[in-house]
Coordinates of C-alpha atoms in Angstrom, one line a residue:
M228 CA -3.2 4.7 -3.7
F229 CA -5.0 1.6 -5.1
E230 CA -8.7 1.1 -4.1
L231 CA -10.1 -2.4 -3.8
S232 CA -13.4 -3.0 -5.5
W233 CA -15.8 -6.0 -5.6
A234 CA -17.4 -7.4 -8.7
H235 CA -20.2 -9.3 -6.9
P236 CA -20.7 -7.7 -3.5
I237 CA -24.0 -9.5 -3.1
F238 CA -22.1 -12.4 -1.5
F239 CA -21.4 -10.2 1.5
Y240 CA -24.9 -11.0 2.6
G241 CA -23.7 -14.5 3.3
M242 CA -21.2 -13.4 5.9
P243 CA -23.5 -14.3 8.9
L244 CA -23.1 -18.0 7.8
A245 CA -19.6 -17.8 9.4
L246 CA -21.3 -17.8 12.8
L247 CA -22.8 -21.2 12.3
P248 CA -19.8 -23.2 13.8
W249 CA -20.2 -21.2 17.0
L250 CA -23.9 -21.9 17.2
S251 CA -23.8 -25.6 16.8
Q252 CA -24.9 -27.7 19.8
N253 CA -22.5 -29.7 21.9
T254 CA -22.6 -33.4 20.7
T255 CA -20.7 -34.8 23.7
K256 CA -22.6 -37.4 25.8
K257 CA -23.9 -36.5 29.2
I258 CA -22.3 -38.2 32.2
A259 CA -23.2 -38.5 35.8
W260 CA -20.2 -36.7 37.2
Q261 CA -17.9 -34.3 35.6
G262 CA -15.0 -35.6 37.6
F263 CA -14.9 -38.6 35.5
I264 CA -13.6 -36.4 32.6
P265 CA -10.0 -35.6 32.8
K266 CA -9.0 -32.0 32.1
D267 CA -7.5 -31.7 28.6
N268 CA -6.2 -28.3 27.8
L269 CA -5.1 -29.3 24.3
S270 CA -8.6 -30.5 23.4
G271 CA -10.0 -27.2 24.5
I272 CA -7.6 -25.2 22.4
L273 CA -8.2 -27.5 19.3
F274 CA -12.0 -27.1 19.9
I275 CA -11.7 -23.2 19.7
L276 CA -9.3 -23.4 16.7
S277 CA -11.5 -25.7 14.7
K278 CA -14.5 -23.3 15.1
L279 CA -12.3 -20.3 14.3
A280 CA -10.7 -22.0 11.2
T281 CA -14.2 -23.1 9.9
S282 CA -15.4 -19.5 10.2
I283 CA -12.3 -18.1 8.4
V284 CA -12.7 -20.7 5.6
M285 CA -16.3 -19.7 5.0
I286 CA -15.5 -16.0 5.0
C287 CA -12.6 -16.5 2.6
L288 CA -14.8 -18.5 0.2
L289 CA -17.5 -15.8 0.3
L290 CA -14.9 -13.1 -0.4
T291 CA -13.5 -15.2 -3.3
L292 CA -17.0 -15.4 -4.8
A293 CA -17.4 -11.6 -4.4
D294 CA -14.3 -11.3 -6.8
P295 CA -12.1 -8.6 -5.3
Y296 CA -10.2 -6.5 -7.9
I297 CA -8.2 -3.3 -8.3
P298 CA -9.8 -1.3 -11.2
E299 CA -7.7 -0.1 -14.2
Q300 CA -5.9 3.1 -13.1
T301 CA -3.5 5.7 -14.5
V302 CA -0.6 6.5 -12.2
E303 CA 2.2 9.0 -12.6
R304 CA 5.8 7.9 -12.4
S305 CA 9.2 9.6 -12.9
R306 CA 11.2 8.5 -15.9
Q307 CA 13.8 9.9 -18.3
G308 CA 12.6 11.3 -21.6
A309 CA 10.7 14.2 -23.2
E310 CA 7.5 15.1 -25.1
F311 CA 7.6 15.6 -28.8
V312 CA 5.1 16.9 -31.4
I313 CA 6.4 15.7 -34.8
L314 CA 5.6 18.0 -37.8
L315 CA 6.1 16.1 -41.1
D316 CA 6.0 18.0 -44.3
R317 CA 3.5 16.4 -46.8
S318 CA 4.3 18.7 -49.8
R319 CA 5.0 17.3 -53.2
S320 CA 8.7 18.0 -52.9
M321 CA 8.9 15.4 -50.1
D322 CA 8.1 12.8 -52.7
D323 CA 11.4 13.5 -54.5
Q324 CA 14.3 11.2 -54.1
F325 CA 16.3 11.8 -50.9
A326 CA 19.8 13.1 -51.6
R327 CA 19.1 13.3 -55.3
P328 CA 21.9 14.7 -57.4
P329 CA 21.1 18.1 -59.0
R330 CA 19.7 18.2 -62.5
N331 CA 21.9 18.6 -65.5
T332 CA 24.7 16.5 -63.9
L333 CA 25.9 13.0 -64.6
Q334 CA 23.9 10.4 -62.7
R335 CA 25.8 8.9 -59.8
Y336 CA 25.0 6.2 -57.3
T337 CA 23.9 7.6 -53.9
G338 CA 22.8 4.4 -52.3
V339 CA 19.3 5.9 -51.6
K340 CA 16.3 5.2 -53.8
K341 CA 13.7 6.2 -51.3
S342 CA 11.8 9.5 -51.2
K343 CA 12.5 12.1 -48.5
R344 CA 9.2 11.2 -46.8
E345 CA 10.0 7.5 -46.8
V346 CA 13.5 8.2 -45.3
S347 CA 11.8 10.4 -42.7
R348 CA 9.4 7.7 -41.8
D349 CA 12.1 5.1 -41.3
Y350 CA 14.2 7.3 -39.0
L351 CA 11.2 8.6 -37.1
A352 CA 10.1 5.0 -36.4
E353 CA 13.6 4.1 -35.1
F354 CA 13.6 7.3 -33.0
V355 CA 10.3 6.4 -31.3
K356 CA 11.4 2.8 -30.6
R357 CA 14.5 4.1 -28.8
R358 CA 12.4 6.3 -26.4
P359 CA 10.0 4.1 -24.5
D360 CA 9.0 6.7 -21.9
D361 CA 8.3 9.6 -24.3
R362 CA 4.9 11.1 -25.2
F363 CA 4.4 11.8 -28.9
G364 CA 2.0 13.8 -31.0
Y365 CA 1.9 13.8 -34.8
V366 CA 0.9 16.4 -37.4
F367 CA 0.9 16.3 -41.2
F368 CA 1.1 19.7 -43.0
S369 CA 1.1 21.2 -46.4
T370 CA -1.2 24.1 -47.2
K371 CA -3.3 22.9 -44.3
S372 CA -2.2 21.2 -41.1
T373 CA -3.9 18.1 -39.7
E374 CA -3.6 16.7 -36.2
I375 CA -3.2 13.0 -36.9
L376 CA -2.4 11.9 -33.4
K377 CA -2.8 13.7 -30.0
L378 CA 0.0 13.5 -27.5
T379 CA 0.0 9.9 -26.3
Y380 CA 2.2 7.3 -24.6
N381 CA 0.8 4.5 -26.9
K382 CA 3.9 3.6 -29.0
D383 CA 1.9 1.2 -31.2
A384 CA -0.4 4.0 -32.2
V385 CA 2.6 6.4 -32.8
L386 CA 4.4 3.8 -35.0
A387 CA 1.3 3.0 -36.9
T388 CA 0.8 6.7 -37.6
I389 CA 4.4 7.1 -38.7
N390 CA 4.2 4.1 -41.1
A391 CA 1.0 5.5 -42.6
G392 CA 2.8 8.8 -43.2
G393 CA 5.0 7.1 -45.8
L394 CA 2.0 6.1 -48.0
G395 CA 0.3 8.1 -50.8
R396 CA 1.4 11.2 -52.6
G397 CA 2.2 14.6 -51.3
L398 CA 0.0 17.7 -51.6
S399 CA 0.6 21.2 -53.0
Q400 CA 2.4 23.9 -51.0
T401 CA 3.4 24.2 -47.4
D402 CA 2.4 26.5 -44.6
I403 CA 4.8 25.9 -41.7
F404 CA 3.3 28.7 -39.5
K405 CA -0.1 26.8 -39.4
A406 CA 1.8 23.6 -38.5
L407 CA 3.7 25.3 -35.7
S408 CA 0.5 26.9 -34.4
L409 CA -1.3 23.6 -34.3
A410 CA 1.7 22.0 -32.4
V411 CA 1.5 24.7 -29.8
N412 CA -2.2 24.2 -29.3
M413 CA -1.6 20.5 -28.7
Y414 CA 0.4 21.5 -25.6
K415 CA -2.3 23.9 -24.5
D416 CA -4.1 23.0 -21.3
Q417 CA -1.7 20.2 -20.8
P418 CA 0.1 20.0 -17.4
Y419 CA 3.9 20.5 -17.7
R420 CA 5.5 17.1 -17.2
G421 CA 9.0 17.8 -18.5
S422 CA 10.9 18.8 -21.7
R423 CA 8.5 19.9 -24.4
N424 CA 9.7 19.7 -28.0
I425 CA 8.5 20.4 -31.5
L426 CA 10.4 18.4 -34.2
L427 CA 9.9 19.9 -37.7
I428 CA 10.9 17.8 -40.7
S429 CA 10.7 19.7 -43.9
D430 CA 12.6 20.5 -47.1
G431 CA 11.1 23.9 -47.5
G432 CA 10.8 27.3 -45.7
Q433 CA 8.5 30.2 -45.3
I434 CA 8.8 33.9 -44.9
L435 CA 6.8 34.8 -41.8
S436 CA 5.1 38.2 -41.2
T437 CA 5.8 40.4 -38.2
E438 CA 2.6 39.3 -36.5
Q439 CA 3.4 35.6 -37.0
K440 CA 6.9 36.1 -35.6
Q441 CA 5.5 37.9 -32.5
Y442 CA 2.9 35.2 -32.0
L443 CA 5.4 32.4 -32.1
Q444 CA 7.8 34.2 -29.9
K445 CA 5.1 34.7 -27.3
V446 CA 3.6 31.2 -27.2
F447 CA 6.9 29.4 -27.4
K448 CA 8.2 31.2 -24.3
K449 CA 4.9 30.8 -22.5
M450 CA 4.7 27.0 -23.2
R451 CA 8.5 26.6 -22.6
L452 CA 9.0 24.8 -25.9
N453 CA 12.1 23.6 -27.6
L454 CA 12.3 23.6 -31.4
Y455 CA 14.2 21.2 -33.7
W456 CA 14.3 21.5 -37.4
I457 CA 15.7 18.7 -39.6
Y458 CA 16.0 20.4 -42.9
L459 CA 16.2 18.1 -45.9
R460 CA 18.4 19.9 -48.3
S461 CA 17.0 20.1 -51.8
M462 CA 19.6 22.4 -53.4
R463 CA 23.1 21.3 -53.6
G464 CA 25.6 23.6 -51.8
M465 CA 22.9 25.8 -50.2
T466 CA 23.1 25.9 -46.4
L467 CA 20.9 27.6 -43.8
E468 CA 23.8 29.7 -42.5
P469 CA 25.4 32.2 -44.9
S470 CA 28.9 31.4 -46.1
D471 CA 31.5 33.0 -48.3
N472 CA 30.7 30.8 -51.2
D473 CA 27.0 31.8 -51.3
S474 CA 25.2 32.3 -54.5
L475 CA 23.2 35.5 -54.9
L476 CA 20.1 33.3 -55.4
W477 CA 20.4 31.8 -51.9
I478 CA 20.4 35.1 -49.9
D479 CA 16.6 35.5 -49.8
M480 CA 15.7 31.8 -49.8
P481 CA 12.6 31.1 -47.6
E482 CA 14.6 28.4 -45.8
R483 CA 17.2 30.9 -44.6
K484 CA 14.6 33.4 -43.7
L485 CA 12.8 30.9 -41.6
H486 CA 16.0 29.7 -39.9
K487 CA 16.8 33.3 -39.0
T488 CA 13.3 33.8 -37.6
F489 CA 13.6 30.6 -35.4
K490 CA 16.9 31.9 -33.9
T491 CA 15.1 35.1 -32.7
L492 CA 12.3 33.3 -30.9
G493 CA 14.2 33.3 -27.6
V494 CA 13.8 29.6 -27.0
P495 CA 16.2 26.6 -27.4
Y496 CA 16.4 26.0 -31.1
Q497 CA 18.6 23.8 -33.2
A498 CA 18.7 23.1 -36.9
F499 CA 20.1 20.0 -38.6
E500 CA 20.8 19.9 -42.4
A501 CA 20.4 16.4 -43.7
G502 CA 21.7 15.9 -47.2
S503 CA 22.6 12.2 -46.7
L504 CA 21.5 9.2 -44.6
D505 CA 24.5 9.7 -42.3
E506 CA 23.5 13.3 -41.6
F507 CA 19.9 12.4 -41.0
A508 CA 21.0 9.6 -38.6
Q509 CA 23.4 12.1 -36.8
A510 CA 20.5 14.5 -36.3
I511 CA 18.3 11.9 -34.8
D512 CA 21.1 10.7 -32.5
E513 CA 21.9 14.2 -31.3
I514 CA 18.2 14.9 -30.5
H515 CA 18.0 11.6 -28.7
K516 CA 21.1 12.4 -26.5
Q517 CA 19.9 15.9 -25.7
Q518 CA 16.4 15.0 -24.6
S519 CA 17.0 12.5 -21.8
Q520 CA 15.7 14.5 -18.9
P521 CA 13.5 13.9 -15.8
L522 CA 9.9 13.4 -17.1
I523 CA 6.6 12.6 -15.3
V524 CA 4.9 10.0 -17.3
E525 CA 1.4 8.4 -17.0
E526 CA 1.3 4.7 -16.9
R527 CA -2.0 2.7 -17.3
V528 CA -2.2 -0.1 -14.8
P529 CA -4.6 -2.8 -16.0
K530 CA -7.4 -4.3 -13.9
Q531 CA -6.0 -6.8 -11.3
H532 CA -8.0 -9.6 -9.7
H533 CA -7.1 -10.7 -6.2
H534 CA -9.5 -13.5 -5.4
D535 CA -6.5 -15.9 -5.3
V536 CA -5.3 -14.3 -2.0
F537 CA -8.5 -15.4 -0.2
L538 CA -8.3 -18.9 -1.8
W539 CA -4.9 -19.3 -0.2
L540 CA -6.1 -18.0 3.1
A541 CA -8.9 -20.6 3.0
L542 CA -6.5 -23.4 2.2
L543 CA -4.2 -22.4 5.1
S544 CA -7.2 -22.2 7.5
L545 CA -8.0 -25.9 6.7
F546 CA -4.8 -27.0 8.3
P547 CA -6.0 -26.6 12.0
L548 CA -9.1 -28.6 11.0
M549 CA -7.0 -31.3 9.5
L550 CA -4.8 -31.3 12.6
S551 CA -7.7 -31.6 15.0
R552 CA -9.1 -34.6 13.0
V553 CA -5.7 -36.3 13.0
I554 CA -5.3 -35.9 16.8
T555 CA -8.9 -37.1 17.4
V556 CA -8.4 -40.2 15.4
W557 CA -5.1 -40.8 17.1
G558 CA -6.6 -40.4 20.5
V559 CA -9.4 -42.7 19.9
K560 CA -7.1 -45.4 18.5
K561 CA -4.8 -45.0 21.5
A562 CA -7.7 -45.3 24.0
A563 CA -9.1 -48.4 22.2
H564 CA -5.7 -50.0 22.2
K565 CA -5.3 -49.6 26.0
H566 CA -8.7 -51.2 26.7

């Protein structure tokens, strides 16, 4: 519920001035006999209304000077959306050309000249723009993980952070476990508002220890987290899921080990393999479709001034005064015309 506040409450001390119209002396002339004065009910009503209207005008003007306003507040509303912590890989391999043909092959035109990180930036920015009610957090990770942006509804801040992520050069190796742990901590001590998601974008993997697996399994279930992984394929033909055409070199790839671990966490998990712009776009579209659920969002309502309400009341209260003056002038002219 909104609470009305006053910027200059000192003007309340002037409220007793509204009694002045009722304390004024009667200016009518004294006559010898009251019977000479005809009884006029309309004049009596107008007399009371004029004093009442004058008091109301004075009160409204004082309230206007006191400057009533509703302070800036944060309110909770129900919307459709989700919460996302985005984990973007900042390793050197993310600076490689996206959908690059394998080495020792003839060069072919792929239609993509941007790096994996630049393509990720472009699609993430489009994803955020399509989801106006979502809350986003942002993490860069390589050997270390850095919380760039806490969970926020401020889309301008999120987009600025995403655009900045496409600048500079990548760092050494990657530690995905540290990034996941940091993402989990960003949800810690946060009230549950709706669907919680971690969106991992990386072209590499990691073999997790038994302790790391158990930790992720425990906290993911406790926090009720969903996990998405957009895997940017670096090796042609290699997939996260085993197939009949597998090379012996792919069996123990860290990416496959990580994918297998994610499937055993006991929480909703989905991996997307992006080896082209179309596949990346399809992954973003699918996540967008899946995560449109009831969500409690916080909206910041700016400070609202309401002195104009009292100005209008003062203006409306002037009409009885104007009416009494018009009738008085009309009566005087009518009486003078008769005589």
